[in-house]
Tab-separated table of C-alpha atoms in Angstrom:
chain	number	residue	atom	x	y	z
A	1	MET	CA	0.000	0.000	0.000
A	2	PRO	CA	1.159	3.597	-0.521
A	3	ILE	CA	1.998	5.962	2.319
A	4	ALA	CA	0.736	9.523	2.894
A	5	GLY	CA	3.072	12.495	2.625
A	6	TYR	CA	1.679	15.580	4.385
A	7	LEU	CA	3.019	19.017	3.419
A	8	ARG	CA	2.366	22.421	4.996
A	9	ILE	CA	4.529	25.476	5.490
A	10	SER	CA	4.997	26.505	9.135
A	11	ASP	CA	2.875	29.150	10.860
A	12	ALA	CA	6.000	31.179	11.636
A	13	ASP	CA	7.058	31.177	7.980
A	14	LEU	CA	3.543	32.125	6.905
A	15	ALA	CA	3.481	35.044	9.365
A	16	GLU	CA	6.888	36.290	8.204
A	17	ILE	CA	5.966	36.117	4.510
A	18	ARG	CA	2.599	37.814	5.053
A	19	ARG	CA	4.225	40.554	7.131
A	20	ALA	CA	6.665	41.204	4.275
A	21	VAL	CA	3.740	41.467	1.834
A	22	ARG	CA	1.866	43.824	4.193
A	23	ASN	CA	4.894	46.070	4.600
A	24	GLY	CA	5.434	46.203	0.839
A	25	ASP	CA	8.830	44.445	0.985
A	26	ILE	CA	7.593	41.849	-1.496
A	27	THR	CA	4.569	41.624	-3.765
A	28	LYS	CA	1.636	39.286	-3.132
A	29	GLU	CA	2.776	37.093	-6.022
A	30	GLU	CA	6.299	36.884	-4.581
A	31	GLY	CA	4.822	35.895	-1.225
A	32	LEU	CA	2.864	33.039	-2.786
A	33	GLU	CA	5.985	31.908	-4.631
A	34	ARG	CA	7.972	31.786	-1.362
A	35	GLU	CA	5.228	29.740	0.286
A	36	ARG	CA	5.218	27.340	-2.647
A	37	LYS	CA	9.022	26.940	-2.540
A	38	GLY	CA	8.805	26.136	1.178
A	39	VAL	CA	6.313	23.356	0.485
A	40	LEU	CA	8.388	21.933	-2.398
A	41	LYS	CA	11.470	21.787	-0.150
A	42	GLN	CA	9.460	19.746	2.366
A	43	LYS	CA	8.452	17.417	-0.443
A	44	ASP	CA	12.093	16.539	-1.184
A	45	ASP	CA	12.702	15.910	2.531
A	46	VAL	CA	9.653	13.636	2.843
A	47	ILE	CA	10.750	11.652	-0.241
A	48	SER	CA	14.117	10.964	1.453
A	49	LEU	CA	12.285	9.935	4.640
A	50	ALA	CA	10.031	7.587	2.648
A	51	ALA	CA	13.105	5.887	1.158
A	52	ARG	CA	14.248	4.944	4.697
A	53	HIS	CA	10.937	3.144	5.176
A	54	GLY	CA	11.238	1.393	1.806
A	55	TYR	CA	8.847	3.538	-0.254
A	56	SER	CA	9.632	4.987	-3.665
A	57	PRO	CA	8.386	8.466	-4.707
A	58	SER	CA	5.641	6.841	-6.804
A	59	GLU	CA	4.294	5.119	-3.670
A	60	ILE	CA	3.617	8.399	-1.839
A	61	VAL	CA	0.144	9.926	-1.851
A	62	TRP	CA	0.543	13.673	-1.317
A	63	TYR	CA	-1.695	15.774	0.918
A	64	GLU	CA	-0.850	19.475	0.751
A	65	ASP	CA	-2.331	22.434	2.633
A	66	ASN	CA	-0.424	25.407	1.289
A	67	ASN	CA	-1.019	28.884	2.739
A	68	LEU	CA	-3.014	27.531	5.728
A	69	SER	CA	-2.401	27.715	9.472
A	70	ALA	CA	-2.406	24.562	11.624
A	71	PHE	CA	-3.023	26.687	14.746
A	72	SER	CA	-6.009	28.902	13.952
A	73	ARG	CA	-9.199	27.192	15.106
A	74	GLY	CA	-11.319	28.755	12.373
A	75	VAL	CA	-9.133	27.457	9.517
A	76	LYS	CA	-10.260	24.226	7.865
A	77	ARG	CA	-7.414	22.371	6.175
A	78	LYS	CA	-9.024	20.528	3.279
A	79	ASP	CA	-6.245	17.985	2.633
A	80	PHE	CA	-5.701	17.368	6.363
A	81	GLU	CA	-9.377	16.444	6.712
A	82	ARG	CA	-9.154	14.274	3.587
A	83	LEU	CA	-6.134	12.502	5.075
A	84	LEU	CA	-7.989	11.698	8.312
A	85	LYS	CA	-10.839	10.226	6.226
A	86	ASP	CA	-8.535	8.095	4.057
A	87	LEU	CA	-6.267	6.783	6.835
A	88	PRO	CA	-8.819	4.554	8.679
A	89	LYS	CA	-9.897	2.831	5.446
A	90	PRO	CA	-8.291	-0.647	5.148
A	91	GLY	CA	-5.962	-1.101	2.213
A	92	VAL	CA	-5.610	2.621	1.408
A	93	LEU	CA	-2.587	3.979	3.341
A	94	ASP	CA	0.265	2.560	5.427
A	95	GLY	CA	0.616	5.700	7.556
A	96	ILE	CA	1.775	9.326	7.503
A	97	LEU	CA	5.138	10.956	6.813
A	98	TYR	CA	5.780	14.671	7.451
A	99	TYR	CA	8.627	17.162	7.806
A	100	ASP	CA	8.065	18.006	11.461
A	101	ILE	CA	5.144	17.461	13.803
A	102	ASP	CA	4.369	21.189	14.058
A	103	ARG	CA	3.807	21.148	10.282
A	104	TYR	CA	1.294	18.344	10.805
A	105	THR	CA	-0.636	20.124	13.579
A	106	ARG	CA	-0.358	22.730	16.315
A	107	GLN	CA	-3.716	21.909	17.883
A	108	PRO	CA	-3.890	19.096	20.496
A	109	ARG	CA	-7.453	18.267	19.399
A	110	ASP	CA	-6.224	17.416	15.868
A	111	LEU	CA	-3.473	15.211	17.290
A	112	GLU	CA	-6.016	13.365	19.463
A	113	ARG	CA	-8.165	12.707	16.395
A	114	THR	CA	-5.105	11.138	14.745
A	115	ILE	CA	-4.236	9.103	17.860
A	116	ASP	CA	-7.773	7.678	17.912
A	117	ILE	CA	-7.264	6.381	14.352
A	118	TYR	CA	-3.934	4.741	15.275
A	119	GLU	CA	-5.344	3.111	18.406
A	120	ASP	CA	-8.343	1.758	16.471
A	121	ALA	CA	-5.959	0.342	13.850
A	122	MET	CA	-3.886	-1.392	16.587
A	123	GLU	CA	-7.010	-3.105	17.939
A	124	LYS	CA	-7.506	-4.536	14.436
A	125	ASN	CA	-3.848	-5.715	14.253
A	126	ARG	CA	-3.052	-3.025	11.695
A	127	ARG	CA	0.199	-1.109	12.258
A	128	LEU	CA	0.451	2.406	10.788
A	129	ILE	CA	3.602	4.523	10.393
A	130	PHE	CA	3.785	8.049	11.876
A	131	ASP	CA	7.226	9.580	11.343
A	132	GLY	CA	8.987	12.879	10.662
A	133	LEU	CA	12.502	14.188	10.057
A	134	SER	CA	13.050	15.644	13.543
A	135	GLY	CA	14.474	12.406	14.939
A	136	GLN	CA	12.051	12.455	17.885
A	137	ASN	CA	10.018	9.375	18.773
A	138	PHE	CA	6.451	10.307	17.800
A	139	ASP	CA	5.365	6.704	17.057
A	140	LEU	CA	1.643	6.817	17.821
A	141	THR	CA	1.531	3.043	18.253
A	142	THR	CA	3.555	3.256	21.499
A	143	PRO	CA	2.802	5.012	24.823
A	144	ASP	CA	6.155	6.853	24.754
A	145	GLY	CA	5.583	8.012	21.200
A	146	ARG	CA	2.096	9.308	22.005
A	147	PHE	CA	3.449	11.098	25.103
A	148	SER	CA	6.215	12.776	23.068
A	149	ALA	CA	3.767	13.797	20.327
A	150	ARG	CA	1.364	15.311	22.847
A	151	LEU	CA	4.181	17.159	24.589
A	152	PHE	CA	5.674	18.658	21.412
A	153	VAL	CA	2.282	19.638	19.953
A	154	SER	CA	1.445	21.392	23.220
A	155	ILE	CA	4.776	23.244	23.034
A	156	ALA	CA	4.048	24.235	19.400
A	157	ASN	CA	0.573	25.396	20.448
A	158	LYS	CA	2.059	27.503	23.263
A	159	SER	CA	4.559	29.031	20.831
A	160	SER	CA	1.735	29.992	18.459
A	161	GLU	CA	-0.253	31.461	21.355
A	162	ASP	CA	2.759	33.598	22.335
A	163	THR	CA	3.213	34.753	18.750
A	164	LYS	CA	-0.490	35.598	18.480
A	165	ARG	CA	-0.329	37.631	21.703
A	166	ARG	CA	2.780	39.541	20.535
A	167	ILE	CA	1.191	40.307	17.156
A	168	LYS	CA	-2.014	41.458	18.837
A	169	ARG	CA	-0.083	43.726	21.205
A	170	GLU	CA	1.983	45.155	18.339
A	171	THR	CA	-1.144	45.659	16.235
A	172	LYS	CA	-2.799	47.557	19.084
A	173	ARG	CA	0.326	49.698	19.560
A	174	MET	CA	0.330	50.560	15.855
A	175	ALA	CA	-3.396	51.303	15.960
A	176	GLU	CA	-3.040	53.634	18.952
A	177	LYS	CA	-0.444	55.605	16.993
A	178	GLY	CA	-2.641	55.723	13.919
A	179	GLU	CA	-0.304	53.494	11.908
A	180	PHE	CA	-1.489	51.114	9.216
A	181	HIS	CA	-1.682	47.613	10.736
A	182	GLY	CA	-2.698	45.387	7.857
A	183	GLY	CA	-5.628	44.729	5.572
A	184	LYS	CA	-6.534	44.610	1.903
A	185	PRO	CA	-6.107	47.662	-0.357
A	186	ALA	CA	-9.202	49.820	0.165
A	187	PHE	CA	-11.328	51.280	-2.604
A	188	GLY	CA	-10.524	54.986	-2.771
A	189	TRP	CA	-6.759	54.667	-2.383
A	190	ASP	CA	-4.003	53.723	-4.788
A	191	PRO	CA	-3.562	49.906	-4.655
A	192	GLN	CA	0.193	50.368	-5.056
A	193	ASP	CA	0.543	53.102	-2.425
A	194	ARG	CA	-1.991	53.139	0.412
A	195	LYS	CA	-0.962	56.711	1.365
A	196	LYS	CA	-2.095	58.094	-1.978
A	197	LEU	CA	-5.673	58.584	-3.126
A	198	ASP	CA	-7.061	57.059	-6.287
A	199	PRO	CA	-8.524	60.221	-7.898
A	200	VAL	CA	-11.487	58.517	-9.602
A	201	ALA	CA	-12.446	56.224	-6.719
A	202	ALA	CA	-11.984	58.952	-4.101
A	203	ASP	CA	-14.186	61.309	-6.109
A	204	MET	CA	-16.917	58.652	-6.260
A	205	ILE	CA	-16.829	58.291	-2.463
A	206	ARG	CA	-16.773	62.069	-1.967
A	207	ARG	CA	-19.729	62.672	-4.279
A	208	GLY	CA	-21.622	59.621	-3.016
A	209	THR	CA	-21.281	60.842	0.577
A	210	LYS	CA	-22.466	64.340	-0.352
A	211	TRP	CA	-25.466	63.084	-2.318
A	212	PHE	CA	-26.514	60.643	0.392
A	213	ILE	CA	-26.397	63.359	3.055
A	214	GLN	CA	-28.491	65.544	0.788
A	215	GLY	CA	-31.190	62.883	0.571
A	216	ASP	CA	-30.398	60.688	-2.444
A	217	ARG	CA	-30.784	56.932	-2.072
A	218	ILE	CA	-27.963	54.530	-2.946
A	219	PRO	CA	-29.728	53.293	-6.139
A	220	THR	CA	-30.070	56.901	-7.330
A	221	ILE	CA	-26.379	57.527	-6.688
A	222	LEU	CA	-25.383	54.369	-8.547
A	223	GLU	CA	-27.588	55.326	-11.502
A	224	ARG	CA	-25.597	58.553	-11.828
A	225	PHE	CA	-22.317	56.668	-11.744
A	226	ALA	CA	-23.640	54.244	-14.374
A	227	GLU	CA	-24.411	57.208	-16.630
A	228	GLU	CA	-20.726	58.194	-16.292
A	229	ASN	CA	-19.595	54.589	-16.942
A	230	LEU	CA	-18.036	54.401	-13.461
A	231	ILE	CA	-17.839	50.796	-12.239
A	232	ASN	CA	-16.109	48.665	-9.639
A	233	GLN	CA	-12.607	48.245	-11.040
A	234	SER	CA	-11.925	45.090	-8.998
A	235	THR	CA	-14.886	43.209	-10.543
A	236	GLY	CA	-15.386	45.060	-13.828
A	237	LYS	CA	-19.090	45.379	-13.005
A	238	PRO	CA	-21.321	48.104	-11.518
A	239	PHE	CA	-21.438	48.299	-7.734
A	240	THR	CA	-24.244	46.550	-5.907
A	241	ARG	CA	-26.326	48.706	-3.583
A	242	GLU	CA	-25.175	46.955	-0.401
A	243	HIS	CA	-21.501	46.979	-1.410
A	244	PHE	CA	-21.450	50.705	-2.120
A	245	ARG	CA	-23.397	51.446	1.070
A	246	ARG	CA	-20.701	49.621	3.056
A	247	ILE	CA	-18.010	51.598	1.230
A	248	LEU	CA	-19.645	54.894	2.217
A	249	MET	CA	-19.954	53.748	5.845
A	250	ARG	CA	-16.212	53.067	6.301
A	251	GLU	CA	-14.525	55.141	8.997
A	252	ARG	CA	-11.315	55.196	7.018
A	253	ASN	CA	-12.983	57.488	4.444
A	254	ALA	CA	-12.758	60.203	7.124
A	255	GLY	CA	-9.250	59.149	8.174
A	256	ILE	CA	-10.525	57.377	11.316
A	257	LEU	CA	-8.663	54.245	12.347
A	258	ARG	CA	-10.685	51.051	12.868
A	259	PHE	CA	-9.547	48.485	15.428
A	260	GLN	CA	-11.258	45.167	16.242
A	261	GLY	CA	-14.380	46.120	14.317
A	262	GLU	CA	-14.953	49.579	15.822
A	263	PRO	CA	-13.753	53.159	15.244
A	264	MET	CA	-10.833	53.565	17.643
A	265	LYS	CA	-10.976	56.329	20.248
A	266	ASP	CA	-8.405	57.660	22.700
A	267	LYS	CA	-8.936	57.995	26.458
A	268	ASP	CA	-10.705	61.331	25.940
A	269	GLY	CA	-13.228	59.825	23.545
A	270	ASN	CA	-11.723	61.416	20.419
A	271	TYR	CA	-11.198	59.444	17.222
A	272	VAL	CA	-7.713	58.072	16.563
A	273	MET	CA	-6.766	59.264	13.095
A	274	GLY	CA	-4.822	57.067	10.687
A	275	ASP	CA	-1.658	57.919	8.793
A	276	TRP	CA	-3.420	58.071	5.400
A	277	PRO	CA	-5.154	60.961	3.592
A	278	ALA	CA	-8.871	61.286	4.310
A	279	ILE	CA	-11.442	61.499	1.509
A	280	VAL	CA	-14.253	63.183	3.466
A	281	SER	CA	-14.386	65.175	6.694
A	282	VAL	CA	-15.249	63.564	10.027
A	283	GLU	CA	-18.334	65.785	10.181
A	284	ASP	CA	-19.580	64.529	6.798
A	285	TRP	CA	-18.978	60.898	7.769
A	286	GLU	CA	-20.871	61.377	11.046
A	287	ALA	CA	-23.722	63.083	9.170
A	288	LEU	CA	-23.883	60.163	6.723
A	289	MET	CA	-23.966	57.608	9.561
A	290	ALA	CA	-26.688	59.614	11.309
A	291	LYS	CA	-28.743	59.569	8.113
A	292	ILE	CA	-28.338	55.792	7.813
A	293	ARG	CA	-29.315	55.212	11.446
A	294	SER	CA	-32.369	57.466	11.131
A	295	ARG	CA	-33.562	55.513	8.079
A	296	HIS	CA	-33.108	52.170	9.815
A	297	LYS	CA	-35.321	53.274	12.708
A	298	LYS	CA	-38.379	53.291	10.439
A	299	THR	CA	-40.555	50.260	11.077
A	300	LYS	CA	-42.913	50.604	8.098
A	301	PRO	CA	-41.847	50.035	4.483
A	302	ASP	CA	-40.558	53.326	3.078
A	303	LEU	CA	-42.471	54.008	-0.131
A	304	THR	CA	-41.921	57.771	-0.035
A	305	THR	CA	-39.061	57.817	-2.524
A	306	LYS	CA	-40.825	55.865	-5.282
A	307	TYR	CA	-43.475	58.476	-6.120
A	308	LEU	CA	-43.314	62.251	-5.907
A	309	LEU	CA	-46.287	62.819	-3.583
A	310	SER	CA	-46.252	59.677	-1.425
A	311	GLY	CA	-46.810	60.844	2.137
A	312	ILE	CA	-47.342	64.440	0.938
A	313	ALA	CA	-50.752	63.891	-0.652
A	314	ARG	CA	-53.579	63.579	1.893
A	315	CYS	CA	-57.104	62.194	1.741
A	316	GLY	CA	-59.759	64.913	1.542
A	317	ARG	CA	-62.175	62.735	3.540
A	318	CYS	CA	-60.140	61.509	6.529
A	319	GLY	CA	-56.955	63.585	6.251
A	320	SER	CA	-54.663	60.513	6.205
A	321	LYS	CA	-51.531	60.314	4.086
A	322	MET	CA	-51.894	58.813	0.636
A	323	HIS	CA	-49.225	56.628	-0.951
A	324	GLY	CA	-48.445	55.768	-4.549
A	325	ALA	CA	-48.706	52.263	-5.985
A	326	PRO	CA	-48.730	50.742	-9.493
A	327	VAL	CA	-52.096	50.294	-11.207
A	328	TRP	CA	-52.989	46.683	-12.078
A	329	GLN	CA	-55.286	45.611	-14.914
A	330	LYS	CA	-56.344	42.023	-15.590
A	331	GLY	CA	-53.716	40.730	-13.183
A	332	LYS	CA	-50.841	42.657	-14.826
A	333	LYS	CA	-48.985	45.706	-13.573
A	334	THR	CA	-49.303	48.707	-15.902
A	335	ASP	CA	-46.899	51.590	-16.479
A	336	THR	CA	-49.097	54.050	-14.608
A	337	TYR	CA	-49.692	54.547	-10.887
A	338	ALA	CA	-52.193	56.110	-8.484
A	339	TYR	CA	-52.265	57.632	-5.010
A	340	ALA	CA	-54.655	56.025	-2.549
A	341	CYS	CA	-55.804	56.208	1.050
A	342	GLN	CA	-54.960	52.631	2.014
A	343	LYS	CA	-56.860	52.052	5.312
A	344	ARG	CA	-53.940	50.572	7.199
A	345	GLN	CA	-55.035	52.301	10.418
A	346	ALA	CA	-58.407	52.676	12.103
A	347	ASP	CA	-58.614	56.402	11.295
A	348	GLU	CA	-57.986	55.868	7.543
A	349	CYS	CA	-61.092	55.619	5.369
A	350	GLY	CA	-59.542	53.829	2.378
A	351	ARG	CA	-62.054	55.497	0.041
A	352	MET	CA	-59.918	58.020	-1.852
A	353	ASN	CA	-57.639	57.591	-4.868
A	354	ILE	CA	-56.418	59.636	-7.813
A	355	THR	CA	-54.325	58.859	-10.864
A	356	GLY	CA	-50.717	59.784	-10.249
A	357	VAL	CA	-49.213	61.155	-13.464
A	358	PRO	CA	-51.445	64.237	-13.989
A	359	VAL	CA	-51.463	65.236	-10.317
A	360	ASP	CA	-47.650	64.974	-10.209
A	361	GLU	CA	-47.319	67.136	-13.318
A	362	MET	CA	-49.713	69.690	-11.866
A	363	VAL	CA	-47.777	69.899	-8.597
A	364	ARG	CA	-44.429	70.094	-10.398
A	365	LYS	CA	-45.625	73.075	-12.486
A	366	LEU	CA	-47.059	74.781	-9.425
A	367	VAL	CA	-43.933	74.338	-7.333
A	368	TRP	CA	-41.628	75.336	-10.171
A	369	SER	CA	-43.570	78.552	-10.684
A	370	VAL	CA	-42.912	79.386	-7.028
A	371	VAL	CA	-39.245	78.456	-7.401
A	372	GLU	CA	-38.866	80.663	-10.468
A	373	ARG	CA	-40.381	83.644	-8.646
A	374	SER	CA	-38.140	83.239	-5.643
A	375	LEU	CA	-35.072	81.057	-5.319
A	376	SER	CA	-35.571	81.222	-1.577
A	377	GLY	CA	-38.227	78.617	-2.159
A	378	LEU	CA	-35.391	76.156	-2.546
A	379	GLU	CA	-34.159	76.634	0.972
A	380	ILE	CA	-35.191	74.184	3.672
A	381	LYS	CA	-36.401	76.328	6.548
A	382	LYS	CA	-34.278	74.937	9.350
A	383	ASP	CA	-32.082	76.786	11.805
A	384	PRO	CA	-28.493	75.586	11.234
A	385	THR	CA	-27.721	76.156	14.924
A	386	TRP	CA	-27.918	72.955	16.964
A	387	ALA	CA	-29.867	73.639	20.149
A	388	LYS	CA	-28.166	70.993	22.307
A	389	GLN	CA	-24.535	72.146	22.002
A	390	ASP	CA	-24.471	73.433	25.607
A	391	GLU	CA	-25.784	70.079	26.796
A	392	LEU	CA	-23.020	68.238	24.922
A	393	ASP	CA	-20.363	70.603	26.321
A	394	GLN	CA	-21.658	69.931	29.834
A	395	VAL	CA	-21.506	66.151	29.409
A	396	GLU	CA	-17.955	66.293	28.025
A	397	GLN	CA	-16.907	68.486	30.939
A	398	GLU	CA	-18.419	66.007	33.406
A	399	ILE	CA	-16.457	63.191	31.764
A	400	LYS	CA	-13.200	65.148	32.199
A	401	GLU	CA	-13.963	65.878	35.838
A	402	LEU	CA	-14.876	62.244	36.513
A	403	LYS	CA	-11.615	61.016	34.982
A	404	ALA	CA	-9.635	63.526	37.021
A	405	LYS	CA	-11.259	62.199	40.222
A	406	TRP	CA	-10.449	58.637	39.196
A	407	GLU	CA	-6.802	59.463	38.485
A	408	ALA	CA	-6.615	61.123	41.916
A	409	ARG	CA	-8.202	57.978	43.445
A	410	GLU	CA	-11.057	60.014	44.935
A	411	ILE	CA	-13.799	57.580	43.826
A	412	ARG	CA	-14.232	53.796	43.805
A	413	ALA	CA	-13.843	51.780	40.613
A	414	SER	CA	-17.472	50.608	40.612
A	415	ILE	CA	-18.766	54.190	40.769
A	416	TYR	CA	-16.267	55.369	38.140
A	417	VAL	CA	-17.103	52.659	35.604
A	418	THR	CA	-20.881	52.940	36.039
A	419	THR	CA	-20.904	56.735	35.835
A	420	LEU	CA	-18.451	56.852	32.912
A	421	GLU	CA	-20.534	54.399	30.853
A	422	SER	CA	-23.665	56.482	31.434
A	423	LEU	CA	-21.946	59.767	30.523
A	424	GLU	CA	-20.286	58.304	27.428
A	425	SER	CA	-23.647	56.923	26.290
A	426	ASP	CA	-25.195	60.403	26.702
A	427	ARG	CA	-22.269	61.969	24.815
A	428	ASP	CA	-22.519	59.535	21.896
A	429	THR	CA	-26.303	60.027	21.675
A	430	LEU	CA	-25.900	63.800	21.578
A	431	LYS	CA	-23.162	63.600	18.943
A	432	ALA	CA	-25.382	61.410	16.766
A	433	ASP	CA	-28.219	63.931	17.168
A	434	ARG	CA	-25.873	66.771	16.176
A	435	ALA	CA	-24.684	64.887	13.096
A	436	LEU	CA	-28.277	64.211	12.020
A	437	HIS	CA	-29.202	67.859	12.547
A	438	THR	CA	-26.235	68.931	10.438
A	439	ALA	CA	-27.279	66.574	7.643
A	440	GLU	CA	-30.893	67.750	7.696
A	441	ALA	CA	-29.943	71.425	7.890
A	442	GLN	CA	-28.027	71.322	4.607
A	443	SER	CA	-29.866	72.703	1.582
A	444	PRO	CA	-29.186	70.163	-1.175
A	445	VAL	CA	-31.228	71.703	-3.963
A	446	ARG	CA	-30.078	75.182	-4.959
A	447	GLU	CA	-26.846	74.255	-6.740
A	448	ASP	CA	-28.344	71.392	-8.765
A	449	VAL	CA	-31.473	73.296	-9.782
A	450	LEU	CA	-29.447	76.260	-11.003
A	451	ARG	CA	-27.141	73.936	-12.925
A	452	LYS	CA	-29.534	71.270	-14.267
A	453	GLY	CA	-33.050	72.619	-13.805
A	454	TRP	CA	-36.007	70.808	-12.257
A	455	GLN	CA	-35.794	67.734	-14.511
A	456	GLY	CA	-32.123	67.331	-13.626
A	457	LEU	CA	-32.991	66.597	-9.992
A	458	SER	CA	-33.374	63.098	-8.589
A	459	LEU	CA	-36.834	62.176	-7.304
A	460	GLU	CA	-35.588	62.497	-3.733
A	461	ARG	CA	-34.475	66.085	-4.335
A	462	GLN	CA	-37.646	66.972	-6.194
A	463	ARG	CA	-39.494	65.895	-3.060
A	464	GLU	CA	-37.239	68.173	-1.004
A	465	VAL	CA	-38.296	71.084	-3.225
A	466	VAL	CA	-41.979	70.160	-2.969
A	467	ARG	CA	-41.779	69.937	0.826
A	468	SER	CA	-40.054	73.323	0.994
A	469	VAL	CA	-43.007	74.902	-0.829
A	470	LEU	CA	-46.008	72.742	0.128
A	471	LYS	CA	-47.041	71.434	3.513
A	472	ALA	CA	-49.429	68.943	1.901
A	473	VAL	CA	-51.568	68.288	-1.177
A	474	MET	CA	-55.213	67.591	-0.306
A	475	ILE	CA	-57.078	65.261	-2.693
A	476	HIS	CA	-60.867	65.772	-2.660
A	477	PRO	CA	-63.587	63.350	-3.842
A	478	ALA	CA	-64.464	63.215	-7.548
A	479	LYS	CA	-67.859	64.604	-8.574
A	480	SER	CA	-68.663	61.527	-10.639
A	481	ARG	CA	-67.269	58.068	-11.400
A	482	GLY	CA	-65.079	57.570	-14.452
A	483	ALA	CA	-64.575	61.287	-15.016
A	484	ASN	CA	-61.365	62.624	-16.546
A	485	PHE	CA	-58.750	64.168	-14.314
A	486	ASP	CA	-60.227	67.148	-12.460
A	487	ALA	CA	-57.638	69.677	-11.282
A	488	ALA	CA	-60.222	71.101	-8.864
A	489	ARG	CA	-59.797	67.946	-6.748
A	490	VAL	CA	-56.197	68.962	-5.939
A	491	GLU	CA	-55.758	71.566	-3.197
A	492	PRO	CA	-52.163	72.613	-2.394
A	493	VAL	CA	-51.443	73.639	1.215
A	494	PHE	CA	-48.516	76.048	1.197
A	495	VAL	CA	-45.866	76.096	3.927
A	496	GLU	CA	-46.521	79.787	4.678
A	497	ALA	CA	-50.204	79.066	5.217
A	498	ALA	CA	-49.332	76.383	7.774
């Protein structure tokens, strides 16, 4: 029967090669080549070991897990698992040869799985080989060999644990100083130089952030990029909505360093800034995140951005909001739509509807006539001053005073921790409220209307204009069934009148 030859580069070698790639000392391709050369060298050594046991190279079945750790619990080594399935089968393999036992495994649980196979084979009078080039007795068919194997695997496991702890400590030190501590090249920066921006990608992030803050949805933003033939360079395809949303949400866009899944902050609660150029300001990133959080708080389906007057039109009978929906005929959806009072709540009558296209055109003409008379109609009437700034200043001052008392050992740890968590929660809530206020206070419409005109606006921004001019649009009952569109049914309620 043939014998198994197991190959895997060591964890230490993997870490060294990957660190060199991360630091830019070698390219990714060069790193893979070094890993491959390490495995091929082991292969020659295992062939010489097989000859001592009387096996020719053609009698070796190779199992190779290149570029995989034998220590990390979350890593599944495909060929290692295949080997443990093949070994118990009678008449398949005579045993396992390897370079050193720490190449075979660094986890005691994996060694125990192997020992179970060898002990089962012994009960069936089947002797399997387990040997490496270290010269140590790791014969799993003997008590001494099993003891030695367990001891050396435990030592290898401890060594990996120490290395992991040192790397984690060094990574944290680098993070606290704002230094780059690993990761894939990020969209927005030059893949060859992480400290330089990619002009095209960075501009997409900058414009996408601005448009989202101003009220545009991700699909609307991506439609604009598609019109400019801007795509995801890594895939050669347009961005998906979720992918681009995650790109906009990244802290690193604002120069903020991320550590262990969260934006890193110093002891004073301020963001730790990275050593790379930012694409957007911290204020814009916070405003964007506030917008996203405010949208996610909505419990009902948001239909307001599909039709111009959804949520703005109101039923003339019960006063409830009307929403747009496609019109169906003979079980098929048509190209037209209508606004209807939908009776989702007890106070909604569900007895009012109106065709959507003509009422939208009527409202657009009305609002545009107001806009043409006075460009001030484009402004969203909101005081840019945030009313809770004094409250935020007070909370931050209380945090400083609390920390000073703790450093002077004037308060107990339990009181310090409990009070600090409460104050920091209040501070973060206030900062989120300020960011949302800043986002809502911006007037997104003036520049685009002057440059593109009404038809050049996205639906979201057209709604912003409508809301700046009209408080609501009342829809009154029709005088008769089947009548043509009657403009007298539409009553605009102006903001000034409210």
